[in-house]
mmCIF file of C-alpha atoms in Angstrom:
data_model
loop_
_atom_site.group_PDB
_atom_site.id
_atom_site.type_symbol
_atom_site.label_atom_id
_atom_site.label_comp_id
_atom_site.label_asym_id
_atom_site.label_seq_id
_atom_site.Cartn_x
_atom_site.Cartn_y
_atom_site.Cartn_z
ATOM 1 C CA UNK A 179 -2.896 1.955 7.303
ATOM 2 C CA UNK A 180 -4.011 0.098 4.116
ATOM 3 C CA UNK A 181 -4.347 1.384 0.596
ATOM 4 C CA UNK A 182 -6.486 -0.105 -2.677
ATOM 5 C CA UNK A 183 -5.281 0.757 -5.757
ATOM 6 C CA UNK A 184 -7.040 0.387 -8.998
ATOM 7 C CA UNK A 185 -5.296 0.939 -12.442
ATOM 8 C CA UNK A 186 -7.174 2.230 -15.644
ATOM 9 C CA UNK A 187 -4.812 1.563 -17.802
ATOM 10 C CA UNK A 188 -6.730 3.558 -20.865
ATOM 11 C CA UNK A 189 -5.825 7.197 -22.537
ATOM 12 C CA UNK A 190 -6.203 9.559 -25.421
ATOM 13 C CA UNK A 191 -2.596 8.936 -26.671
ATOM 14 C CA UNK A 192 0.541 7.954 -25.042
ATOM 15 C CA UNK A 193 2.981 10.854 -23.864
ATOM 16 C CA UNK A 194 6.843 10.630 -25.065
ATOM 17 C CA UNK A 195 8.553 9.944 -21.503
ATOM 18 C CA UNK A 196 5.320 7.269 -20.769
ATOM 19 C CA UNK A 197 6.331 3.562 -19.800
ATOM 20 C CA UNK A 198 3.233 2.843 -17.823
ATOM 21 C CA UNK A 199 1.101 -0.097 -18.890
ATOM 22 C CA UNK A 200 -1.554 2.185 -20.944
ATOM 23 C CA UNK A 201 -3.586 1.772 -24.081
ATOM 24 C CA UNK A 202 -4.085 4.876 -26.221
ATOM 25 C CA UNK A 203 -6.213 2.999 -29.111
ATOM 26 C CA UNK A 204 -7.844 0.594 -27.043
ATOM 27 C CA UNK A 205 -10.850 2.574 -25.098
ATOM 28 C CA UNK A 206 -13.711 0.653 -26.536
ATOM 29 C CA UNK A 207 -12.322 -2.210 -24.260
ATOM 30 C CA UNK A 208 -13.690 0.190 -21.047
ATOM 31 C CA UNK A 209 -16.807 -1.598 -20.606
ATOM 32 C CA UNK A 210 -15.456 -4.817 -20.157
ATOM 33 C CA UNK A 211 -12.121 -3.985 -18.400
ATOM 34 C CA UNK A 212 -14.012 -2.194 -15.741
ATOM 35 C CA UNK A 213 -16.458 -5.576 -15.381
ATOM 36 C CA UNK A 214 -13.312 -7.406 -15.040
ATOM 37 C CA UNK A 215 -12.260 -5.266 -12.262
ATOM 38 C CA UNK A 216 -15.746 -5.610 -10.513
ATOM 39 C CA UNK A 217 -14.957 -9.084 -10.444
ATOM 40 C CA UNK A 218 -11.314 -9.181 -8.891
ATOM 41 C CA UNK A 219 -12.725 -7.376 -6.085
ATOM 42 C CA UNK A 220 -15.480 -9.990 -5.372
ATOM 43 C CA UNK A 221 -12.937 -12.504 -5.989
ATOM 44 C CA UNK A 222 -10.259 -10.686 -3.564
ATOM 45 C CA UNK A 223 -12.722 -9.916 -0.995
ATOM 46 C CA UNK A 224 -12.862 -13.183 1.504
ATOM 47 C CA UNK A 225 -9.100 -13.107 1.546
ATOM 48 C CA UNK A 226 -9.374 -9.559 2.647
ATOM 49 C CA UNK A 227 -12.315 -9.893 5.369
ATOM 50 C CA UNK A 228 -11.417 -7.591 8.677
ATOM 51 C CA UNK A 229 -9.108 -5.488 7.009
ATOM 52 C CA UNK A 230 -10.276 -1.216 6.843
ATOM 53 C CA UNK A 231 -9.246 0.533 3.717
ATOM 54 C CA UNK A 232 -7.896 4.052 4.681
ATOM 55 C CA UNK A 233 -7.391 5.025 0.918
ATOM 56 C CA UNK A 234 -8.517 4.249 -2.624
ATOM 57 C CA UNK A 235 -6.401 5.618 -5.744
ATOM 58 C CA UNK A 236 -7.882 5.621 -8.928
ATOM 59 C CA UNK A 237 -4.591 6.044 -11.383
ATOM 60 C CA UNK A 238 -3.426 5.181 -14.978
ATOM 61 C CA UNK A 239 -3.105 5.817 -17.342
ATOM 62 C CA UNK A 240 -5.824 8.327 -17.609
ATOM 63 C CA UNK A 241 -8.591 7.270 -15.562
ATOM 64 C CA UNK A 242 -10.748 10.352 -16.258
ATOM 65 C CA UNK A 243 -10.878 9.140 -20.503
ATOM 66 C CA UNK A 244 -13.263 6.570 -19.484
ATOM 67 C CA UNK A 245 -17.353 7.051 -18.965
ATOM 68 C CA UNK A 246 -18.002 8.328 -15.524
ATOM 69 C CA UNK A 247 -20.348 6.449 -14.450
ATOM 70 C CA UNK A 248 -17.852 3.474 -14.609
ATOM 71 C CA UNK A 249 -15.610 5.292 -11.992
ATOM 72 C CA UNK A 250 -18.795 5.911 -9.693
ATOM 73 C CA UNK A 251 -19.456 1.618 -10.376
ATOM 74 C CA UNK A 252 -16.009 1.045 -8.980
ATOM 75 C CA UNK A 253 -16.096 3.142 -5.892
ATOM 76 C CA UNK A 254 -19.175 1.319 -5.570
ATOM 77 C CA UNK A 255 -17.926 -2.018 -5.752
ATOM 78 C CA UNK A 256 -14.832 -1.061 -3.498
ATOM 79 C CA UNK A 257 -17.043 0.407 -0.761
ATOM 80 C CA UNK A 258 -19.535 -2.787 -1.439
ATOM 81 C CA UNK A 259 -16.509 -5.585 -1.321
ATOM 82 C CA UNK A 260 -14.099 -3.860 1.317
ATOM 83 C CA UNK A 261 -14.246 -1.857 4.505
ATOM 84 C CA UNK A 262 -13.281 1.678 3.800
ATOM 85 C CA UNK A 263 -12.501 3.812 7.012
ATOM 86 C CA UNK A 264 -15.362 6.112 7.223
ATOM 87 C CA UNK A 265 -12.577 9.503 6.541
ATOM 88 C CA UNK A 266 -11.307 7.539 3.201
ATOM 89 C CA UNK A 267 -9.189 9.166 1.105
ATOM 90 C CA UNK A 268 -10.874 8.542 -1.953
ATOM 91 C CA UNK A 269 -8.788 9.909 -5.308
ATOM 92 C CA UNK A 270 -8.786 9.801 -9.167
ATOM 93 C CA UNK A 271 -6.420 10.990 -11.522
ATOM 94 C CA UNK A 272 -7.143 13.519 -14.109
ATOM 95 C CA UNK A 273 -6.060 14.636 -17.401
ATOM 96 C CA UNK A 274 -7.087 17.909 -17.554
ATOM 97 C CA UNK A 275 -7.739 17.710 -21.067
ATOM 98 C CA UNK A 276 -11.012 14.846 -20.821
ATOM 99 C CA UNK A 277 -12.286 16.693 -17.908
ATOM 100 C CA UNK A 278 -15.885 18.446 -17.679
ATOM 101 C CA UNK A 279 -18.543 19.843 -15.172
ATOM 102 C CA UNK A 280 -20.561 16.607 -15.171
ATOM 103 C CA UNK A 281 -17.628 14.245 -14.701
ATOM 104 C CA UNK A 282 -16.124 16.243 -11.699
ATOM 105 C CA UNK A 283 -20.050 16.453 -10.346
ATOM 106 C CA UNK A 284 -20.332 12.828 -10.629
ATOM 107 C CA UNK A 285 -16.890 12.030 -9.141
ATOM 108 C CA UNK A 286 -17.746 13.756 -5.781
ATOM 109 C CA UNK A 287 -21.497 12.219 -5.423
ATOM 110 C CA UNK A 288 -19.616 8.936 -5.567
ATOM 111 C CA UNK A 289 -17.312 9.854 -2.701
ATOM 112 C CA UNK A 290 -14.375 10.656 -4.496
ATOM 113 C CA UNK A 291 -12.817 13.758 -2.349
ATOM 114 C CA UNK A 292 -9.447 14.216 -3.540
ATOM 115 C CA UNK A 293 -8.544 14.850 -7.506
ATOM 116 C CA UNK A 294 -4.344 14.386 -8.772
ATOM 117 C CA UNK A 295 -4.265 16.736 -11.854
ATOM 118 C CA UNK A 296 -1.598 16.343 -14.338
ATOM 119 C CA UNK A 297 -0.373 19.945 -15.362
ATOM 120 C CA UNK A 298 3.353 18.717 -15.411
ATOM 121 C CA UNK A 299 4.114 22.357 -17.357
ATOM 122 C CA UNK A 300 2.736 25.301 -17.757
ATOM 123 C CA UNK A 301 4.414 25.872 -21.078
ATOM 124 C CA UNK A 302 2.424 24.874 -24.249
ATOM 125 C CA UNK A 303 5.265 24.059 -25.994
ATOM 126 C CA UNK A 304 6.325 21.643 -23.609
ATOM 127 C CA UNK A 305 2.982 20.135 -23.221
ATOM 128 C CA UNK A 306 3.130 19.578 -27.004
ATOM 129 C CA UNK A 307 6.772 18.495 -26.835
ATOM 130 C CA UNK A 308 6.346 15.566 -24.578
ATOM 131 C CA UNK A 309 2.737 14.505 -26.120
ATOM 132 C CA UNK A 310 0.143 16.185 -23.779
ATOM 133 C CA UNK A 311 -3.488 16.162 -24.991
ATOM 134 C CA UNK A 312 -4.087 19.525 -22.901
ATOM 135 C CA UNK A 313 -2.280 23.105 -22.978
ATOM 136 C CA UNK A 314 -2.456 25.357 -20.267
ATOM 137 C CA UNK A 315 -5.999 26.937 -20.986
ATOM 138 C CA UNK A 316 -7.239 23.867 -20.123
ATOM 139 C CA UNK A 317 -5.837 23.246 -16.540
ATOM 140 C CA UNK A 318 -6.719 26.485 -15.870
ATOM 141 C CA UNK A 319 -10.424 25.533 -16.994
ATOM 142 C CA UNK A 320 -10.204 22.099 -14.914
ATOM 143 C CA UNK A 321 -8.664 24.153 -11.985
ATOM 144 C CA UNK A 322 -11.620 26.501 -12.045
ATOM 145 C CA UNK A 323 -13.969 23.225 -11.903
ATOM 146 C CA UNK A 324 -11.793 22.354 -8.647
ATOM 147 C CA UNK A 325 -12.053 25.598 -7.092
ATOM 148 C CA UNK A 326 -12.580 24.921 -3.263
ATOM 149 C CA UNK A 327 -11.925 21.188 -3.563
ATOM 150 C CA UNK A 328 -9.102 19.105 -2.340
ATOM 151 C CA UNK A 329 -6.660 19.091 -5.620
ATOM 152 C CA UNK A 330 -2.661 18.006 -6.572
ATOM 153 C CA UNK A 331 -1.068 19.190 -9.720
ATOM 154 C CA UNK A 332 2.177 17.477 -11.323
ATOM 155 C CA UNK A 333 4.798 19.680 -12.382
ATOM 156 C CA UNK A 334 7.605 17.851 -14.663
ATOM 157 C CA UNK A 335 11.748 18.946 -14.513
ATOM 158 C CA UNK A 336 14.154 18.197 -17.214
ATOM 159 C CA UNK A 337 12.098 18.843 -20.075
ATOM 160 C CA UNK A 338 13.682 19.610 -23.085
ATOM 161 C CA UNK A 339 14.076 23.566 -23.794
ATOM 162 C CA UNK A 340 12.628 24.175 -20.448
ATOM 163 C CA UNK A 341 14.328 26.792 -18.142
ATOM 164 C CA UNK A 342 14.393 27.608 -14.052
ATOM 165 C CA UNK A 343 12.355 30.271 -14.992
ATOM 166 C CA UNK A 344 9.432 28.119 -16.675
ATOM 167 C CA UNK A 345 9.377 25.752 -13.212
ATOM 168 C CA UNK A 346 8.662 28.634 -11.176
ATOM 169 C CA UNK A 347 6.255 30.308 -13.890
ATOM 170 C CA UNK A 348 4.702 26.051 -13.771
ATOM 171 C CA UNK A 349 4.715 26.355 -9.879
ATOM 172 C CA UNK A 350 2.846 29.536 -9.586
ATOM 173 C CA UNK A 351 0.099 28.427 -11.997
ATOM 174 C CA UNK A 352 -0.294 25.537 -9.818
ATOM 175 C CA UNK A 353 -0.267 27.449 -6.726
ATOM 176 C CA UNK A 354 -2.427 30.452 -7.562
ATOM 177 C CA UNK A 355 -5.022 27.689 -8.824
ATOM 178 C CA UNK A 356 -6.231 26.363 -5.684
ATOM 179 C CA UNK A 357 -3.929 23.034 -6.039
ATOM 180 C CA UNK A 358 -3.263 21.972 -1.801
ATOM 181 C CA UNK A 359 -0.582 19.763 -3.347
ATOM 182 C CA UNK A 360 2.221 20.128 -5.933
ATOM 183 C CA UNK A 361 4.355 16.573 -7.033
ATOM 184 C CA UNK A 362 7.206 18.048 -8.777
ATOM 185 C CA UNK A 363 8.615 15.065 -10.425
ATOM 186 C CA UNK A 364 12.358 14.823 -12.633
ATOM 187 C CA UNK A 365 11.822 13.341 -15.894
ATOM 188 C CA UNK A 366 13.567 10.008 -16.246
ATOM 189 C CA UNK A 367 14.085 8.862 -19.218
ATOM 190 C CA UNK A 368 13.167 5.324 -20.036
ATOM 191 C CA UNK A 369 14.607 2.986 -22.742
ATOM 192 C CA UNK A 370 11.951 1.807 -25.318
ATOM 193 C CA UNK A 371 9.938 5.221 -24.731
ATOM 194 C CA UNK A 372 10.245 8.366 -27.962
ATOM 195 C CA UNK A 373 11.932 10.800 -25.334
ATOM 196 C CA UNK A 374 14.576 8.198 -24.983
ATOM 197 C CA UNK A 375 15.697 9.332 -28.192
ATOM 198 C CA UNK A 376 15.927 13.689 -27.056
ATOM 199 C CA UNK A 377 17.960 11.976 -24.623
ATOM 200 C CA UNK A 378 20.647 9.755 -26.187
ATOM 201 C CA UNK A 379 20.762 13.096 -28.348
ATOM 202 C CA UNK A 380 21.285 15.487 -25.349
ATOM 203 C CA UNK A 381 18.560 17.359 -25.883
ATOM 204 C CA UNK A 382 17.673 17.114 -22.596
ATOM 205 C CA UNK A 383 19.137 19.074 -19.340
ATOM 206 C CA UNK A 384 22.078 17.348 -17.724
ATOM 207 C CA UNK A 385 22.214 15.916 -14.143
ATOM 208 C CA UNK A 386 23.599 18.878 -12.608
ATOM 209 C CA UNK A 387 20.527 21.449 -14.638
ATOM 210 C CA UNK A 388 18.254 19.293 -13.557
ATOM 211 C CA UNK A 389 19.451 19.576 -9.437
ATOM 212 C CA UNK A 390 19.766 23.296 -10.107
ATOM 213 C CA UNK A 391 15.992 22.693 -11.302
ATOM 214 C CA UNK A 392 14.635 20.955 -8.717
ATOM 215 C CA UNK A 393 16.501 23.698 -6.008
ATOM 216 C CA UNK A 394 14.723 26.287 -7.450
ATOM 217 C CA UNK A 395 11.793 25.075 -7.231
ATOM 218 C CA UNK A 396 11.881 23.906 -4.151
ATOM 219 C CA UNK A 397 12.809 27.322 -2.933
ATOM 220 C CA UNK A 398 9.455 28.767 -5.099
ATOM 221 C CA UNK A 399 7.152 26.140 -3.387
ATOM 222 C CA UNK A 400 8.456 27.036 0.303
ATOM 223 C CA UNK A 401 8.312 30.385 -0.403
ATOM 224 C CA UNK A 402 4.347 29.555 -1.287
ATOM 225 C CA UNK A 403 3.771 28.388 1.416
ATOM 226 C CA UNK A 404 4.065 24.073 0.632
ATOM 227 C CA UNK A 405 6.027 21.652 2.962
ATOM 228 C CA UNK A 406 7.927 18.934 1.643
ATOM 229 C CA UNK A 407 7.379 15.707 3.203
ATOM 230 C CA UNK A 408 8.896 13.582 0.278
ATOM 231 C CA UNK A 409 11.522 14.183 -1.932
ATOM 232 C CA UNK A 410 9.431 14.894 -5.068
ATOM 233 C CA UNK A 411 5.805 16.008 -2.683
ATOM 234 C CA UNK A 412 4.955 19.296 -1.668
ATOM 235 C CA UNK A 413 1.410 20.236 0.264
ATOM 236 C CA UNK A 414 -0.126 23.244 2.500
ATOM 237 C CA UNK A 415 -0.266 22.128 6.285
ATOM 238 C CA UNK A 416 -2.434 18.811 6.239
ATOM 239 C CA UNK A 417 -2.921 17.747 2.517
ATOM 240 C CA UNK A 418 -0.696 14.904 2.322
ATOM 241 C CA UNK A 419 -1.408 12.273 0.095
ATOM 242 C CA UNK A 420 -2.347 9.758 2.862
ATOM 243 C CA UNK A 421 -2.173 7.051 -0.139
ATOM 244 C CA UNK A 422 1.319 7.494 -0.678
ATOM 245 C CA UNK A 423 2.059 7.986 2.934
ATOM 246 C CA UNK A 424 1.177 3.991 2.954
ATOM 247 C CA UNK A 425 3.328 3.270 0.801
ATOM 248 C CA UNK A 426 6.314 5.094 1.936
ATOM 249 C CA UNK A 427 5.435 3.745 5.328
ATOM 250 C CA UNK A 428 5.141 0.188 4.070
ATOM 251 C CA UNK A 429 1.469 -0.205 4.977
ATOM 252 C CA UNK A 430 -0.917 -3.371 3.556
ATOM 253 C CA UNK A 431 -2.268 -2.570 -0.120
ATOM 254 C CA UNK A 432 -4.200 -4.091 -2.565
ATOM 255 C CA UNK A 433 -4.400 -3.114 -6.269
ATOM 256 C CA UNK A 434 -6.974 -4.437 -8.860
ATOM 257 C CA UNK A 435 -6.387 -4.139 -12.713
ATOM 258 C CA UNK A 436 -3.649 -5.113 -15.474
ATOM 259 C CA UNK A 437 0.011 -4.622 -13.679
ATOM 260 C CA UNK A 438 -1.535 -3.460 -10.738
ATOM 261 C CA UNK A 439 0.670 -4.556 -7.544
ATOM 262 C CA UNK A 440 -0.167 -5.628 -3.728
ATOM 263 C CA UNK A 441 1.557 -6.047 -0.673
ATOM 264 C CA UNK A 442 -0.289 -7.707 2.178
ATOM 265 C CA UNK A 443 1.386 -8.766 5.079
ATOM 266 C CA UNK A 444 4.838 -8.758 3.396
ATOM 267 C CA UNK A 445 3.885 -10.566 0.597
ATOM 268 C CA UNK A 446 4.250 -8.852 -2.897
ATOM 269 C CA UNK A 447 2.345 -9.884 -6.065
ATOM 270 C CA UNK A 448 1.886 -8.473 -9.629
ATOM 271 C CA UNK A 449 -0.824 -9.046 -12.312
ATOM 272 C CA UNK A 450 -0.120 -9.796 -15.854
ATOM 273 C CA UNK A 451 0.541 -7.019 -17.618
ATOM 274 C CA UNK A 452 -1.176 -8.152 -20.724
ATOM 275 C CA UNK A 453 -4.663 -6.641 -21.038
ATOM 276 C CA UNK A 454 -5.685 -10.142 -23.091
ATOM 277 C CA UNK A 455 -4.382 -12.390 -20.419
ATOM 278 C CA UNK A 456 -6.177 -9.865 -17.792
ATOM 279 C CA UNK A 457 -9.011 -10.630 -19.280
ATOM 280 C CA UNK A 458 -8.676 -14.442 -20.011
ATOM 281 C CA UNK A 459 -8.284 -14.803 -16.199
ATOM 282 C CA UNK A 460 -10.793 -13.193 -14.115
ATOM 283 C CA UNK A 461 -13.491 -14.079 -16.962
ATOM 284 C CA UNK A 462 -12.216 -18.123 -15.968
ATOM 285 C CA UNK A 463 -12.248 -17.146 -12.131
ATOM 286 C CA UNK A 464 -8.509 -17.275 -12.087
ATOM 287 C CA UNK A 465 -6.915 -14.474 -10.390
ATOM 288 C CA UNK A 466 -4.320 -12.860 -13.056
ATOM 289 C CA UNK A 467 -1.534 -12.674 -10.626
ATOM 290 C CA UNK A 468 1.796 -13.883 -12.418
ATOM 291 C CA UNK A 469 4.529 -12.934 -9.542
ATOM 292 C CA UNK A 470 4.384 -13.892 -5.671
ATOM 293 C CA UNK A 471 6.903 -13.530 -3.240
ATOM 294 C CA UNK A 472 7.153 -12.981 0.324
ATOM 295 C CA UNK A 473 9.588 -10.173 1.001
ATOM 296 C CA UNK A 474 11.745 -11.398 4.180
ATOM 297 C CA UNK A 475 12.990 -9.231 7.166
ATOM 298 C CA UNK A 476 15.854 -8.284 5.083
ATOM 299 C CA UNK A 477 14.071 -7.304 2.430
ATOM 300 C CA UNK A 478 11.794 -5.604 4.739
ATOM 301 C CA UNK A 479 14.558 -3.582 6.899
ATOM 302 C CA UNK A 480 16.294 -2.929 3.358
ATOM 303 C CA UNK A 481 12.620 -1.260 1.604
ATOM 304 C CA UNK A 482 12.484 0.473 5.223
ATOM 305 C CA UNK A 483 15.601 2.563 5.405
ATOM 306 C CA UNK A 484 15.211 3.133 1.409
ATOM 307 C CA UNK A 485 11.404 4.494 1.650
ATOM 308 C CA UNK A 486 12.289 6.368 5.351
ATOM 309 C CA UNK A 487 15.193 8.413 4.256
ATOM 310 C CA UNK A 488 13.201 9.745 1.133
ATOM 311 C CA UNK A 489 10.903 11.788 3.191
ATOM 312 C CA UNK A 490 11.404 14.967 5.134
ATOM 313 C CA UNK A 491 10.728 12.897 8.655
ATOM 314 C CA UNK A 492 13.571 10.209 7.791
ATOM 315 C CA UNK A 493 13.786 7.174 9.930
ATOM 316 C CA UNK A 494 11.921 6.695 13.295
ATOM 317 C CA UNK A 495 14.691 4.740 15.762
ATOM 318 C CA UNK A 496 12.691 3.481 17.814
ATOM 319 C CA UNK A 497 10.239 2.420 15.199
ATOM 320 C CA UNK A 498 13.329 0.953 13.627
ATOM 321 C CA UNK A 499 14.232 -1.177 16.837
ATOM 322 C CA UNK A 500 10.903 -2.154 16.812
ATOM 323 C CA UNK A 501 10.829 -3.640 14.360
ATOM 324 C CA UNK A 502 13.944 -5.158 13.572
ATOM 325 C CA UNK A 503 14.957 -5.798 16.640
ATOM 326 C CA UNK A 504 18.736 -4.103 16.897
ATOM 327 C CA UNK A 505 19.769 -0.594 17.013
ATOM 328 C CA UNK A 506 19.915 1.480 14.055
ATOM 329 C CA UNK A 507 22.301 3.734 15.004
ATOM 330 C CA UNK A 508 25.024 1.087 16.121
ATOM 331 C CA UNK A 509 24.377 -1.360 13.302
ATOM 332 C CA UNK A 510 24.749 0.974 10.331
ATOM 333 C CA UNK A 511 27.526 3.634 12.419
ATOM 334 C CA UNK A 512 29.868 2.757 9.660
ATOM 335 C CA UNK A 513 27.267 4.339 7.280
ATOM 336 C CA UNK A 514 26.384 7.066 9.253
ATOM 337 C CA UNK A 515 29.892 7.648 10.105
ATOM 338 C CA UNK A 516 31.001 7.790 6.091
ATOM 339 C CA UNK A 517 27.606 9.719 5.166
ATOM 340 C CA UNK A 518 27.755 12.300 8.320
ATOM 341 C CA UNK A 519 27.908 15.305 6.073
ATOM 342 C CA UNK A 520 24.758 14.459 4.737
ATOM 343 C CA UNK A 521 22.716 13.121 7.671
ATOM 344 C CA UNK A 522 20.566 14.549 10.989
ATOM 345 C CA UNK A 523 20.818 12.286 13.937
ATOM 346 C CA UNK A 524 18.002 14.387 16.024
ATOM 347 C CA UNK A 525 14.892 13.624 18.539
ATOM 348 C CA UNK A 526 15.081 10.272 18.042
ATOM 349 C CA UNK A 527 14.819 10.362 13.716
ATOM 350 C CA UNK A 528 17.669 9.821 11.062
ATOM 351 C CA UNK A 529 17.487 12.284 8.069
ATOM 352 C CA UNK A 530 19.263 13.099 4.997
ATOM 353 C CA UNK A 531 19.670 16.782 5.436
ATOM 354 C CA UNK A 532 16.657 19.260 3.291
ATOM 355 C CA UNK A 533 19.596 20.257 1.117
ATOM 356 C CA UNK A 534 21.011 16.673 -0.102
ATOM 357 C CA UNK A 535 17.354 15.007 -0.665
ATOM 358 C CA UNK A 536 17.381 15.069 -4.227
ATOM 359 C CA UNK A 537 20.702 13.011 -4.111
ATOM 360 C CA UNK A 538 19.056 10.808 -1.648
ATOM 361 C CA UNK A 539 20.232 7.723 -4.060
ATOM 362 C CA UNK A 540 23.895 8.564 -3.540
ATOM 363 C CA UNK A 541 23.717 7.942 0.204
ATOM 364 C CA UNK A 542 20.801 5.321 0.762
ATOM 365 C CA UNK A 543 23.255 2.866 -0.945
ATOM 366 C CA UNK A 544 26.054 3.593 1.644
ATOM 367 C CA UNK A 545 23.179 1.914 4.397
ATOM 368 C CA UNK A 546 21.885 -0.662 2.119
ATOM 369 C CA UNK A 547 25.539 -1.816 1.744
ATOM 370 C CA UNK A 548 25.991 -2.717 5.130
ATOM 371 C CA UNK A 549 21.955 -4.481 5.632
ATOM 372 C CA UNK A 550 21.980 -8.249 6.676
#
């Protein structure tokens, strides 16, 4: 599998627990970003020649702020500069307070088939609390706009003032909209971001809340009828996001825009994540990439076991041998020996157990210990 992403790095105004690379006062710049995206894909394509495109991602930001008919010029360009399989996966992210009739209409003429709504509460004080520019009437309003379509809705834990109660109340909404997919994220806190502050004040729920949290709803979502396959993703039967699949699965991707990354064939790089210097490159033909590496096979087997043992499947063995070349089971026993409470050894798969995956952390590190 390989995935393009493209970041829009544009919104109304920037939420309290944000540190993406986003511009809330900086949307008459649209225009001339999205050129400069245009152009990185022309530039990127020869490099890219043979290669088929299962998935494009459209995220931010708050991709859905900007004009339409700029999102319908960049599937465009991706279908016109790249291969895309002819089942793409084609999705955009959506705030569902810049969202309309027209824009959705437009969205799936271009080809875009799966929409990733951010609800993350169904609370309106909450919304409010952590800088939303929507309340509940209007995801309910965007969800009716998405009735019978292909949708994912975010759901946030650990806000402040926000109960076990309000999660399920947040996961029903979600569910009894028509949304195939529920991400139910924990809130982390970031230094340099305004919620940092609630935090250092404990005004936000503890570790321990927060796991009680994240049980709860867990139990809600499987009693709705959603699988997990990741530790924070939740879908019916056959609505994964195939885009994150790739990268949980290490597959190739490319992404276009300021601070976008890319991984092809093991090698990493990231653009600039200044939007002047973004700018100041592809308009001089330069590509705006300001960190390469090439991630070795210890890197490689390390991002494996770290991305396998956060979903539901866990690690394949013989995938594992595969690719590395040695037996998983023999050369990390002293791991799976200390961590045995925690882990399934079973038809050929490793896996943290479906009641220890939100500590996933905790034990990863006993296997990443012993890498090399």
């Amino acid at each position: 599998m390989a995935g393009i992403y493209v970041h829009i790095p544009f919104c109304k105004s920037k939420c309290t627990y944000c540190d993406f690379v986003s511009y809330p006062d900086k949307l008459c710049f649209a225009e001339s970003y999205m050129a400069c995206v245009y152009r990185e894909m022309a530039m990127r394509a020869p490099e890219l020649e043979g290669m088929t495109f299962d998935t494009l991602y459209i995220g931010g930001g708050t991709p859905s702020v900007i004009d339409e008919k700029y999102i319908a010029m960049l599937v465009a360009a991706a279908k016109k500069h790249f291969k895309l399989a002819e089942n793409a996966e084609i999705t955009i992210e959506m705030n569902p307070g810049t969202i309309s009739a027209g824009k959705i209409s437009l969205y799936e003429k271009c080809g875009i088939n799966r929409f990733s709504v951010g609800l993350q509460s169904a609370i309106d004080s909450q919304l409010e609390n952590i800088g939303r520019i929507h309340n509940l009437k209007d995801y309910l309003a965007c969800a009716k706009l998405l009735k019978g379509k292909n949708f994912s809705a975010d759901i946030m834990i650990g806000l402040k003032n926000q109960s076990i109660a309000d999660i399920k109340y947040s996961i029903e909404v979600a569910a009894s909209s028509g949304a195939s997919h529920i991400s139910m994220y924990a809130l982390s806190p970031e230094d340099g971001t305004p919620i940092y502050t609630d935090y250092l004040n404990g005004e936000l729920p503890d570790g321990d809340t927060v796991a009680e949290m994240y049980t709860a709803g867990v139990k809600k979502l499987c009693a709705l009828g959603f699988e997990r396959y990741e530790v924070s993703n939740f879908c019916k039967k056959g609505k994964q996001s195939r885009h994150n699949l790739n990268y949980w699965k290490r597959g190739n991707y490319i992404g276009f825009g300021v601070a976008a990354s890319s991984c092809v064939n093991n090698v990493r790089m990231t653009n600039t994540f200044d939007l002047d210097e973004y700018f100041k490159c592809i308009l001089s033909n330069h590509f705006a990439v300001v960190n390469s590496e090439e991630v070795d096979k210890d890197g490689q087997e390390e991002e494996y076991i770290m991305l396998s043992l956060r979903t539901s499947a866990g690690i394949d063995l013989a995938e594992f041998t595969s690719l590395f070349g040695c037996d998983f089971t023999k050369k990390y026993a002293e791991a799976l020996q200390k961590t045995r409470g925690y882990i399934e050894v079973a038809n050929g798969f490793v896996k943290i157990k479906d009641e220890f995956l939100f500590v996933q952390n905790s034990i990863i590190v006993e296997y990443l210990r012993l890498r090399g």
